[in-house]
Each structure stands twice: as structure tokens, then as C-alpha cells.
């Protein structure tokens, strides 16, 4: 009774897995898109002199960083939805819930990236801009943000990879992403080793290009 | 009078850095401010374009009352040029973009016109061939000359210099001072915080000695350097002119 691997089963499952991979990419891309704006807004709020604004942003960041994304997704899909159904007779479907969870979760981390980058820009840059007569908004927009953004790129790329992998947890909230599709295929075929191998390979197929592109961007930015 | 300051006080928390400064500057006048590190001379300069807020007192610059909260500070600053010790060029822009940015974004000058003017100014400071280079490729002296061109691009009525040569290697100081000397000769009103006594002696119409937040003495460079009236001025000049390289990094 040897180990009888059957890669044909994994290949048969491939269409199902690719379907899951598509959803993984959609959730990651759309979630990160909103997460970036949310994070930029929260990051700016944290650098703000307005205590209320920076207070709200700080609570948001600490609450999200201090709880697992799995709990956040479960909270949203099962917890919040329970309330929504009771109050409005309406609920957030699993895919939008996944997108929302990625946006909210990555937003908290991105806000720290944004805040750190903005605060790393020398005070003299702002003074030079203001002394030329630029308003504080123009100084931020033309001088601080472009420089800060460059410094954010490596950390943002890192966060993109983390968030993409985090989507795998949404198998728990019935999102038919890559892991969930794989589990379905394994339930039918019992080819756990083969199919999880393919799943891992597909994740690498998604994350490695991000790493490579990032390294390219970093090298190009170093030139200036 | 293009600058009138009356009884200016500036506090950082409980620390009083300026303790009642009054002075007047005429158009086309070149005023050098000297004094020991921490004397308040840089803070005083920075109050003139409100990079530091004014705690109390009256500051009228080019007809604008800086203590009046209704004053449009961006407008005032657009009329003043400022050159910093650390240059503060924008590293993500080329030399040309550094110089054209404010005219385009603040004054609404068309790009082509702003670029023409910028090239003229870069020629004037001897850097016409560096327009498309990024600041990181320049020496300190070149960076500071670009910073001067950047300030001049706004057609300022007054130029403020905050220790413009203090961060430079000694052999690069001369090229920056030469540009400033040209400006003075053309009739620019200039306020210069400096440790370059040679420059003050040669170029300034008036030298102000500031110590512990007050103006101790002001006079023509000839009188200040050869015949200082106050003991504190004498002590300070004695230390500097002995040439032991006492160069405070900030005032």
C-alpha cells in the first residue's frame, strides 16, 4: 500500500482552481484599491493637528492591527450581517464582505506606511515650499507627497503581497476563492497533496511577479 | 522703509528667544546679522516671513502687517525670497523644475515663460548647463546657487539668507558669496544671517550684532569691525576674527 499520487486529479481540478484564483485576484485588487485610499486618508489624519481626526484614525489603526483579519472577516460577514438583516432585511454578500475586509484591514497598515513616509520628509522641504508662497496644500501636493510616495513603495508592495495571501482566509466566509475551491476539489477527489501543491504554486504565481516588479521600481527610483 | 520691526518678541514655550527687537531696513539696503549661535538671529530672520510665528510686537514687511491674522501670508512670502542653510532643494525635481515650480504654481506663469526666465537665472548663477540635472548630482555650492535662482524666480522684493554658506565646504563658499555680491550690487534688498565676516565687511551697508535675543549694536561694517562700541560685540568679533573657525550651525 504505497502513496499513490495522482496528478491527473489536480489537473482535472484546475479549471475550478483557476476560477478561485480569479476571485482571489479580484478581491485583492479591488480591496487594495480602496484600502490604499482609506489608508492614505487615515495616514493623513494621523499626521493632522486636529485631535479628533487623528484620534479617530488612531483608534481605527489600533483596533484593526490588534485583531486577526479572520476575526474581522467573520465579524463582518456573520456578526454585522446579523444586525443588518434584523435592521434592514439586507446583508453584505460574501465577496463584497471579503473586499471590504481587505480594504479595512490593509487600510490600517497602509495608513502607518503613509504616516511614516510623510513624517520622514525633512521639515526644510515644507519650509522651502511655504517660503516660495505655496499654500500648505500645494506644498503637500507638489513637494511632500511625491517624495513620501517614493519612500512608501517597498512597504506598499509588501502589504499588497500580504493582503493577497490574506484573501485565503475568506474560505471561512464562503468566498469561492482559491483555497475554498481547492477544498471543494479535495472533498471530491481526496487528492490533498496534489491539489494543495497546485494551490501553493498558484499563490506563488501571483506574488512573485509583484516582487519582481517591485524590485524593478525600487532600482529605477534609486537612480534619482 | 521696506521692513519695519518694533519690539518683536518670540517665545518657544517658556524660552524667550527674541526679547524686543526693533529695526528698520530701507529698500536696496544690505543688512548682515551676526552673533553667536543661539543668539536668535536666524529666528529673527524667520519671523520676517512667518516661518516662525510672532509672539508679540509689530512686523511690517513690504507694506504687509505680519501680526495681523488677516494678512495673506502666502502673498507676503511670494514677495520674499528665502535661502536656507541646508539649501532645501526639491530632490524629486530637476534643477529647472525647482526654479520654475513656484512661478508656475503660485503666480500662474505659463510654463514656457517660466522656463525661459529660469534659464536666464541659472545662467546668472553660473549653472545654465545644469538645468536638466537632479540636485543630488550637484555640489553644495551649486545647490545653494540653484536655491538662490529658485528664490529669484519669484521676483522677490527682499531676499532673506539664513546662513547660506554655513553648510558648505570652505572651497565652495566663495562661489555662493559671489552670487550674493552680484545681487547686492544690482540693488536687491537683502537680510543676511552669516558668519562670513569678510562678506559682511565688504558687501553690507549695515551690520547688526544680535546677542541673547536683542540687538546689541548696529552700525556700518567699518565701524562695527574696527571700532565696536559694546564689550559683547568686541568679545564676539575677537573670537571670530582670531580665525579659530568658530562657526555655529544655527543661530
Short mmCIF file of C-alpha atoms in Angstrom, two decimals:
data_model
loop_
_atom_site.label_atom_id
_atom_site.label_comp_id
_atom_site.label_asym_id
_atom_site.label_seq_id
_atom_site.Cartn_x
_atom_site.Cartn_y
_atom_site.Cartn_z
CA UNK A 1 0.00 0.00 0.00
CA UNK A 2 2.19 2.84 -1.29
CA UNK A 3 1.49 6.52 -1.55
CA UNK A 4 -0.43 6.74 -4.76
CA UNK A 5 -0.20 10.27 -6.13
CA UNK A 6 -2.48 11.11 -8.98
CA UNK A 7 -1.60 14.45 -10.54
CA UNK A 8 -4.31 13.92 -13.10
CA UNK A 9 -6.84 14.70 -10.37
CA UNK A 10 -5.13 18.05 -9.72
CA UNK A 11 -5.13 18.83 -13.41
CA UNK A 12 -8.80 17.96 -13.64
CA UNK A 13 -9.42 20.35 -10.77
CA UNK A 14 -7.50 23.14 -12.48
CA UNK A 15 -10.50 24.93 -14.08
CA UNK A 16 -12.13 25.05 -10.66
CA UNK A 17 -8.94 26.34 -9.08
CA UNK A 18 -8.39 28.96 -11.74
CA UNK A 19 -11.89 30.21 -11.14
CA UNK A 20 -10.98 30.59 -7.48
CA UNK A 21 -7.74 32.31 -8.40
CA UNK A 22 -9.67 34.83 -10.47
CA UNK A 23 -11.80 35.69 -7.48
CA UNK A 24 -8.69 35.90 -5.26
CA UNK A 25 -7.20 38.45 -7.64
CA UNK A 26 -10.40 40.46 -7.92
CA UNK A 27 -10.85 40.64 -4.15
CA UNK A 28 -7.20 41.56 -3.59
CA UNK A 29 -7.05 44.22 -6.33
CA UNK A 30 -10.38 45.89 -5.56
CA UNK A 31 -9.84 45.61 -1.81
CA UNK A 32 -6.35 47.08 -2.01
CA UNK A 33 -7.55 49.86 -4.29
CA UNK A 34 -10.00 51.04 -1.65
CA UNK A 35 -7.55 50.12 1.10
CA UNK A 36 -4.99 52.50 -0.36
CA UNK A 37 -7.38 55.46 -0.31
CA UNK A 38 -8.63 54.54 3.12
CA UNK A 39 -5.04 54.15 4.32
CA UNK A 40 -3.91 57.43 2.75
CA UNK A 41 -6.83 59.24 4.38
CA UNK A 42 -6.20 57.63 7.76
CA UNK A 43 -2.45 58.20 7.46
CA UNK A 44 -3.00 61.88 6.72
CA UNK A 45 -5.48 62.09 9.57
CA UNK A 46 -2.88 60.67 11.92
CA UNK A 47 -0.41 63.40 10.97
CA UNK A 48 -3.12 66.04 11.42
CA UNK A 49 -3.01 68.57 14.23
CA UNK A 50 -6.76 68.09 14.63
CA UNK A 51 -7.05 65.89 17.75
CA UNK A 52 -10.45 64.44 16.84
CA UNK A 53 -9.33 63.48 13.35
CA UNK A 54 -6.07 61.91 14.49
CA UNK A 55 -7.87 60.26 17.42
CA UNK A 56 -10.39 58.53 15.17
CA UNK A 57 -7.62 57.38 12.86
CA UNK A 58 -5.57 56.06 15.77
CA UNK A 59 -8.50 54.06 17.16
CA UNK A 60 -9.11 52.60 13.69
CA UNK A 61 -5.49 51.59 13.22
CA UNK A 62 -5.09 50.09 16.69
CA UNK A 63 -8.38 48.19 16.52
CA UNK A 64 -7.54 46.63 13.15
CA UNK A 65 -3.87 45.91 13.86
CA UNK A 66 -4.80 44.38 17.20
CA UNK A 67 -7.29 41.83 15.87
CA UNK A 68 -6.81 38.99 13.36
CA UNK A 69 -8.14 39.54 9.87
CA UNK A 70 -10.03 36.26 10.19
CA UNK A 71 -11.95 37.65 13.15
CA UNK A 72 -12.60 40.84 11.19
CA UNK A 73 -14.00 38.90 8.25
CA UNK A 74 -16.15 36.66 10.47
CA UNK A 75 -17.33 39.71 12.39
CA UNK A 76 -18.34 41.44 9.20
CA UNK A 77 -19.94 38.51 7.42
CA UNK A 78 -21.68 36.82 10.32
CA UNK A 79 -21.78 39.45 13.06
CA UNK A 80 -22.57 42.66 11.23
CA UNK A 81 -24.78 40.86 8.77
CA UNK A 82 -26.92 39.53 11.61
CA UNK A 83 -27.61 43.09 12.64
CA UNK A 84 -28.13 44.26 9.06
CA UNK A 85 -30.65 41.50 8.33
CA UNK A 86 -32.54 42.32 11.50
CA UNK A 87 -32.50 46.09 10.94
CA UNK A 88 -32.69 46.40 7.16
CA UNK A 89 -33.57 42.95 5.91
CA UNK A 90 -30.44 43.06 3.80
CA UNK A 91 -26.92 41.64 4.08
CA UNK A 92 -23.45 42.00 2.67
CA UNK A 93 -22.73 39.11 0.31
CA UNK A 94 -19.57 37.10 0.83
CA UNK A 95 -17.45 38.55 -1.98
CA UNK A 96 -18.19 42.21 -1.12
CA UNK A 97 -17.58 41.30 2.51
CA UNK A 98 -14.18 39.93 1.53
CA UNK A 99 -13.35 43.06 -0.45
CA UNK A 100 -14.47 45.22 2.45
CA UNK A 101 -12.39 43.20 4.91
CA UNK A 102 -9.27 43.57 2.75
CA UNK A 103 -9.90 47.30 2.32
CA UNK A 104 -10.41 47.92 6.03
CA UNK A 105 -7.55 45.67 7.09
CA UNK A 106 -4.95 46.82 4.56
CA UNK A 107 -6.07 50.42 5.10
CA UNK A 108 -4.91 50.27 8.70
CA UNK A 109 -1.46 49.02 7.75
CA UNK A 110 -1.20 51.35 4.77
CA UNK A 111 -2.06 54.32 6.97
CA UNK A 112 1.02 53.55 9.05
CA UNK A 113 3.11 53.30 5.91
CA UNK A 114 1.74 56.64 4.69
CA UNK A 115 2.21 58.34 8.05
CA UNK A 116 5.77 57.12 8.41
CA UNK A 117 6.71 58.21 4.90
CA UNK A 118 5.18 61.66 5.29
CA UNK A 119 6.86 62.21 8.63
CA UNK A 120 10.20 61.13 7.17
CA UNK A 121 10.27 64.10 4.77
CA UNK A 122 12.59 66.78 6.12
CA UNK A 123 10.93 69.84 7.61
CA UNK A 124 13.10 72.01 5.36
CA UNK A 125 11.20 70.78 2.32
CA UNK A 126 7.96 72.18 3.68
CA UNK A 127 9.68 75.41 4.71
CA UNK A 128 11.17 75.82 1.25
CA UNK A 129 7.75 75.34 -0.34
CA UNK A 130 5.98 77.68 2.05
CA UNK A 131 8.71 80.32 1.74
CA UNK A 132 8.10 80.39 -2.03
CA UNK A 133 4.46 81.28 -1.39
CA UNK A 134 2.91 77.85 -1.92
CA UNK A 135 -0.13 77.15 0.23
CA UNK A 136 0.12 74.29 2.69
CA UNK A 137 -2.00 72.15 0.34
CA UNK A 138 0.19 72.88 -2.69
CA UNK A 139 3.30 72.27 -0.63
CA UNK A 140 1.93 68.91 0.38
CA UNK A 141 0.72 68.01 -3.09
CA UNK A 142 3.77 69.04 -5.12
CA UNK A 143 6.61 68.61 -2.64
CA UNK A 144 5.83 66.29 0.27
CA UNK A 145 3.57 63.68 -1.29
CA UNK A 146 5.71 62.78 -4.35
CA UNK A 147 8.76 62.26 -2.16
CA UNK A 148 6.82 60.40 0.50
CA UNK A 149 5.17 58.19 -2.10
CA UNK A 150 8.54 57.03 -3.38
CA UNK A 151 9.52 56.02 0.11
CA UNK A 152 6.24 54.12 0.53
CA UNK A 153 6.63 51.87 -2.49
CA UNK A 154 8.62 48.99 -0.93
CA UNK A 155 6.30 48.79 2.09
CA UNK A 156 3.20 49.13 -0.07
CA UNK A 157 4.37 46.26 -2.25
CA UNK A 158 4.92 44.18 0.83
CA UNK A 159 1.43 44.98 2.05
CA UNK A 160 -0.05 44.06 -1.36
CA UNK A 161 1.52 40.61 -1.09
CA UNK A 162 0.31 40.14 2.47
CA UNK A 163 -3.24 41.19 1.61
CA UNK A 164 -3.34 38.95 -1.43
CA UNK A 165 -2.47 35.98 0.75
CA UNK A 166 -4.93 37.10 3.42
CA UNK A 167 -7.78 36.55 0.97
CA UNK A 168 -7.25 32.81 1.54
CA UNK A 169 -8.93 33.22 4.93
CA UNK A 170 -12.16 34.19 3.24
CA UNK A 171 -12.73 30.49 2.60
CA UNK A 172 -14.24 30.76 6.09
CA UNK A 173 -16.91 33.19 4.93
CA UNK A 174 -17.95 31.16 1.90
CA UNK A 175 -15.98 33.14 -0.66
CA UNK A 176 -15.18 30.84 -3.57
CA UNK A 177 -11.58 31.96 -3.77
CA UNK A 178 -8.61 29.73 -4.46
CA UNK A 179 -8.39 27.89 -1.15
CA UNK A 180 -12.14 27.35 -0.94
CA UNK A 181 -12.26 25.95 -4.47
CA UNK A 182 -9.36 23.69 -3.60
CA UNK A 183 -11.15 22.36 -0.53
CA UNK A 184 -14.17 21.57 -2.67
CA UNK A 185 -12.00 19.72 -5.16
CA UNK A 186 -10.25 17.78 -2.37
CA UNK A 187 -13.59 16.82 -0.80
CA UNK A 188 -14.44 15.06 -4.04
CA UNK A 189 -11.04 13.64 -5.06
CA UNK A 190 -9.17 13.23 -1.72
CA UNK A 191 -6.05 14.37 -3.63
CA UNK A 192 -4.97 16.74 -0.84
CA UNK A 193 -1.24 16.68 -1.56
CA UNK A 194 -1.61 17.25 -5.30
CA UNK A 195 -4.22 19.96 -5.08
CA UNK A 196 -2.61 21.89 -2.22
CA UNK A 197 0.65 21.74 -4.15
CA UNK A 198 -1.07 23.32 -7.13
CA UNK A 199 -2.74 25.89 -4.88
CA UNK A 200 0.61 26.89 -3.36
CA UNK A 201 2.13 27.15 -6.84
CA UNK A 202 -0.72 29.37 -7.98
CA UNK A 203 -0.18 31.72 -5.00
CA UNK A 204 3.48 31.98 -5.92
CA UNK A 205 2.46 32.67 -9.50
CA UNK A 206 0.55 35.70 -8.19
CA UNK A 207 3.02 37.00 -5.62
CA UNK A 208 6.34 36.52 -7.42
CA UNK A 209 5.51 38.96 -10.25
CA UNK A 210 4.66 41.59 -7.63
CA UNK A 211 8.06 41.05 -6.00
CA UNK A 212 9.86 41.28 -9.33
CA UNK A 213 8.03 44.43 -10.43
CA UNK A 214 8.76 45.99 -7.04
CA UNK A 215 12.45 45.27 -7.27
CA UNK A 216 12.46 46.92 -10.69
CA UNK A 217 10.68 50.01 -9.45
CA UNK A 218 13.00 50.29 -6.48
CA UNK A 219 16.05 50.09 -8.67
CA UNK A 220 14.69 52.74 -11.03
CA UNK A 221 13.86 55.08 -8.17
CA UNK A 222 17.32 54.67 -6.74
CA UNK A 223 18.75 56.31 -9.83
CA UNK A 224 17.35 59.71 -8.90
CA UNK B 1 11.06 101.53 4.83
CA UNK B 2 10.58 98.11 3.29
CA UNK B 3 10.92 96.36 6.66
CA UNK B 4 9.87 97.83 9.99
CA UNK B 5 10.15 95.78 13.15
CA UNK B 6 9.06 97.13 16.51
CA UNK B 7 9.58 95.39 19.82
CA UNK B 8 9.44 91.87 18.38
CA UNK B 9 9.26 89.07 20.92
CA UNK B 10 9.39 85.37 20.17
CA UNK B 11 8.91 82.57 22.68
CA UNK B 12 9.31 78.85 22.20
CA UNK B 13 7.29 77.60 25.15
CA UNK B 14 8.78 79.37 28.13
CA UNK B 15 12.06 80.11 26.35
CA UNK B 16 12.19 83.68 25.09
CA UNK B 17 14.44 83.70 22.04
CA UNK B 18 13.74 87.24 20.86
CA UNK B 19 13.39 89.82 23.61
CA UNK B 20 12.27 93.00 21.96
CA UNK B 21 13.88 93.55 18.59
CA UNK B 22 13.32 96.77 16.68
CA UNK B 23 14.90 97.63 13.37
CA UNK B 24 14.23 99.26 10.04
CA UNK B 25 15.51 98.34 6.61
CA UNK B 26 15.43 100.61 3.59
CA UNK B 27 14.87 99.45 0.05
CA UNK B 28 18.10 98.31 -1.67
CA UNK B 29 19.84 98.02 1.66
CA UNK B 30 22.03 95.02 2.50
CA UNK B 31 21.93 94.15 6.18
CA UNK B 32 24.08 91.43 7.70
CA UNK B 33 23.15 89.92 11.03
CA UNK B 34 25.93 88.44 13.08
CA UNK B 35 26.04 86.97 16.53
CA UNK B 36 26.82 83.83 18.50
CA UNK B 37 24.95 80.55 17.98
CA UNK B 38 21.61 80.63 19.72
CA UNK B 39 21.52 84.42 19.78
CA UNK B 40 18.20 84.48 17.90
CA UNK B 41 19.41 85.90 14.61
CA UNK B 42 18.01 83.05 12.49
CA UNK B 43 14.76 83.12 14.44
CA UNK B 44 14.52 86.84 13.77
CA UNK B 45 15.01 86.26 10.05
CA UNK B 46 12.41 83.50 10.05
CA UNK B 47 9.90 85.82 11.73
CA UNK B 48 10.15 88.12 8.71
CA UNK B 49 8.34 85.61 6.50
CA UNK B 50 6.42 83.96 9.34
CA UNK B 51 8.23 80.64 9.19
CA UNK B 52 8.17 81.39 12.90
CA UNK B 53 5.03 82.90 14.34
CA UNK B 54 5.33 86.22 16.12
CA UNK B 55 4.68 86.13 19.85
CA UNK B 56 4.25 89.89 20.14
CA UNK B 57 5.37 93.07 18.50
CA UNK B 58 4.94 94.69 15.14
CA UNK B 59 6.46 93.49 11.88
CA UNK B 60 5.69 95.32 8.65
CA UNK B 61 7.26 93.77 5.56
CA UNK B 62 6.75 95.32 2.14
CA UNK B 63 3.61 97.02 3.42
CA UNK B 64 2.09 93.89 4.98
CA UNK B 65 1.37 93.72 8.68
CA UNK B 66 2.57 90.23 9.61
CA UNK B 67 0.99 90.29 13.07
CA UNK B 68 -2.43 90.82 11.51
CA UNK B 69 -4.13 87.42 11.16
CA UNK B 70 -5.98 88.72 8.08
CA UNK B 71 -2.73 89.15 6.17
CA UNK B 72 -2.45 86.67 3.30
CA UNK B 73 0.80 85.06 4.30
CA UNK B 74 1.24 83.21 1.00
CA UNK B 75 1.15 86.52 -0.82
CA UNK B 76 3.75 88.02 1.53
CA UNK B 77 6.01 85.02 1.14
CA UNK B 78 5.71 85.15 -2.65
CA UNK B 79 7.23 88.63 -2.46
CA UNK B 80 10.14 87.46 -0.29
CA UNK B 81 12.87 85.09 -1.32
CA UNK B 82 14.45 82.84 1.26
CA UNK B 83 17.68 80.87 1.07
CA UNK B 84 18.35 78.21 3.70
CA UNK B 85 21.49 76.85 5.27
CA UNK B 86 20.61 73.34 4.07
CA UNK B 87 19.57 74.52 0.55
CA UNK B 88 16.29 72.55 0.73
CA UNK B 89 16.15 71.92 -2.99
CA UNK B 90 13.37 69.58 -4.06
CA UNK B 91 15.19 66.30 -4.75
CA UNK B 92 12.43 64.83 -6.93
CA UNK B 93 12.62 67.70 -9.43
CA UNK B 94 15.30 68.71 -11.89
CA UNK B 95 17.16 71.96 -11.38
CA UNK B 96 14.89 73.63 -13.94
CA UNK B 97 11.74 72.29 -12.28
CA UNK B 98 13.00 73.51 -8.91
CA UNK B 99 13.24 77.01 -10.32
CA UNK B 100 10.02 77.06 -12.37
CA UNK B 101 7.75 75.38 -9.83
CA UNK B 102 6.73 78.36 -7.73
CA UNK B 103 6.23 80.80 -10.63
CA UNK B 104 4.00 78.23 -12.36
CA UNK B 105 2.06 77.04 -9.32
CA UNK B 106 1.84 80.30 -7.37
CA UNK B 107 1.90 83.09 -9.95
CA UNK B 108 0.35 81.11 -12.80
CA UNK B 109 3.21 81.94 -15.16
CA UNK B 110 2.96 79.90 -18.40
CA UNK B 111 5.43 77.01 -18.44
CA UNK B 112 7.44 78.25 -21.43
CA UNK B 113 7.86 81.70 -19.98
CA UNK B 114 8.80 80.34 -16.59
CA UNK B 115 11.41 78.08 -18.19
CA UNK B 116 12.92 80.97 -20.19
CA UNK B 117 13.24 83.07 -17.08
CA UNK B 118 14.63 80.12 -15.10
CA UNK B 119 17.32 79.52 -17.70
CA UNK B 120 18.30 83.18 -17.54
CA UNK B 121 18.58 82.97 -13.77
CA UNK B 122 20.55 79.73 -13.92
CA UNK B 123 22.93 81.40 -16.36
CA UNK B 124 23.26 84.27 -13.97
CA UNK B 125 24.32 81.97 -11.12
CA UNK B 126 26.62 80.12 -13.49
CA UNK B 127 24.59 76.92 -13.80
CA UNK B 128 22.94 77.26 -17.20
CA UNK B 129 24.28 73.84 -18.18
CA UNK B 130 22.74 72.06 -15.18
CA UNK B 131 19.06 72.72 -15.96
CA UNK B 132 18.15 69.07 -16.55
CA UNK B 133 20.22 67.61 -13.76
CA UNK B 134 18.79 66.41 -10.44
CA UNK B 135 20.04 68.18 -7.30
CA UNK B 136 21.74 65.03 -5.99
CA UNK B 137 24.27 65.39 -8.80
CA UNK B 138 25.34 68.88 -7.67
CA UNK B 139 27.94 70.08 -5.20
CA UNK B 140 26.80 72.05 -2.16
CA UNK B 141 27.85 75.33 -3.72
CA UNK B 142 25.93 74.53 -6.89
CA UNK B 143 22.86 73.52 -4.88
CA UNK B 144 22.93 76.77 -2.99
CA UNK B 145 23.22 78.76 -6.21
CA UNK B 146 20.19 76.88 -7.60
CA UNK B 147 18.36 77.72 -4.38
CA UNK B 148 19.15 81.38 -4.95
CA UNK B 149 17.91 81.17 -8.54
CA UNK B 150 14.76 79.43 -7.29
CA UNK B 151 14.06 82.28 -4.89
CA UNK B 152 14.81 84.93 -7.53
CA UNK B 153 12.38 83.32 -9.97
CA UNK B 154 9.53 84.80 -7.93
CA UNK B 155 10.85 88.35 -8.48
CA UNK B 156 11.14 88.95 -4.76
CA UNK B 157 11.31 92.44 -3.28
CA UNK B 158 13.54 91.22 -0.47
CA UNK B 159 15.91 88.28 -0.16
CA UNK B 160 16.41 86.58 3.19
CA UNK B 161 19.54 84.47 3.62
CA UNK B 162 19.79 82.14 6.61
CA UNK B 163 23.47 81.22 6.98
CA UNK B 164 23.71 80.41 3.27
CA UNK B 165 27.32 79.23 3.39
CA UNK B 166 27.47 77.51 6.78
CA UNK B 167 26.85 74.04 5.39
CA UNK B 168 29.39 74.38 2.58
CA UNK B 169 32.90 73.05 2.28
CA UNK B 170 35.27 76.01 2.63
CA UNK B 171 36.34 75.93 -1.01
CA UNK B 172 32.71 76.29 -2.15
CA UNK B 173 31.83 79.30 -0.03
CA UNK B 174 33.28 81.83 -2.48
CA UNK B 175 31.08 80.93 -5.45
CA UNK B 176 27.93 81.45 -3.37
CA UNK B 177 29.13 84.71 -1.85
CA UNK B 178 29.99 85.97 -5.34
CA UNK B 179 26.42 85.42 -6.50
CA UNK B 180 25.13 87.23 -3.42
CA UNK B 181 27.52 90.08 -4.00
CA UNK B 182 26.21 90.46 -7.57
CA UNK B 183 22.68 90.60 -6.23
CA UNK B 184 23.62 93.28 -3.75
CA UNK B 185 25.25 95.29 -6.49
CA UNK B 186 22.06 95.10 -8.56
CA UNK B 187 20.20 96.74 -5.69
CA UNK B 188 18.39 93.80 -4.12
CA UNK B 189 17.25 94.40 -0.56
CA UNK B 190 18.95 91.69 1.45
CA UNK B 191 18.88 90.43 5.02
CA UNK B 192 21.72 88.02 5.61
CA UNK B 193 22.43 85.94 8.70
CA UNK B 194 26.05 85.00 8.32
CA UNK B 195 29.31 84.04 9.93
CA UNK B 196 31.23 85.33 6.92
CA UNK B 197 32.75 88.48 8.34
CA UNK B 198 34.62 89.21 5.13
CA UNK B 199 31.35 89.27 3.22
CA UNK B 200 29.68 91.45 5.84
CA UNK B 201 32.56 93.87 5.79
CA UNK B 202 32.63 94.16 2.03
CA UNK B 203 29.01 93.93 0.97
CA UNK B 204 26.80 95.04 3.86
CA UNK B 205 25.52 98.58 4.22
CA UNK B 206 24.85 97.84 7.84
CA UNK B 207 25.78 95.13 10.29
CA UNK B 208 23.55 94.16 13.18
CA UNK B 209 25.06 92.33 16.13
CA UNK B 210 22.47 90.23 17.94
CA UNK B 211 23.11 88.52 21.26
CA UNK B 212 20.69 86.86 23.69
CA UNK B 213 17.66 87.92 21.69
CA UNK B 214 18.36 91.63 21.46
CA UNK B 215 20.15 93.90 19.05
CA UNK B 216 23.29 94.88 20.95
CA UNK B 217 24.72 97.14 18.31
CA UNK B 218 24.17 98.15 14.70
CA UNK B 219 26.40 100.23 12.55
CA UNK B 220 28.27 100.40 9.27
CA UNK B 221 30.61 97.46 8.79
CA UNK B 222 33.60 99.79 9.05
CA UNK B 223 32.55 100.98 12.49
CA UNK B 224 31.42 97.58 13.80
CA UNK B 225 34.55 95.76 12.77
CA UNK B 226 37.17 98.34 13.54
CA UNK B 227 35.55 100.15 16.40
CA UNK B 228 32.81 98.16 18.16
CA UNK B 229 31.22 100.13 20.97
CA UNK B 230 30.00 97.26 23.10
CA UNK B 231 32.08 94.81 25.03
CA UNK B 232 29.93 91.87 23.88
CA UNK B 233 30.49 92.81 20.25
CA UNK B 234 34.22 93.05 20.85
CA UNK B 235 34.32 89.67 22.58
CA UNK B 236 32.35 88.02 19.79
CA UNK B 237 34.39 89.56 16.99
CA UNK B 238 37.57 88.75 18.85
CA UNK B 239 36.66 85.08 18.87
CA UNK B 240 35.58 85.00 15.22
CA UNK B 241 38.38 87.02 13.73
CA UNK B 242 41.06 85.08 15.56
CA UNK B 243 40.10 82.59 12.90
CA UNK B 244 39.64 79.61 15.15
CA UNK B 245 36.81 78.53 12.90
CA UNK B 246 34.01 79.10 15.36
CA UNK B 247 31.07 78.56 13.05
CA UNK B 248 27.78 77.95 14.79
CA UNK B 249 25.49 75.68 12.82
CA UNK B 250 22.45 77.71 13.64
CA UNK B 251 21.68 80.99 15.22
#
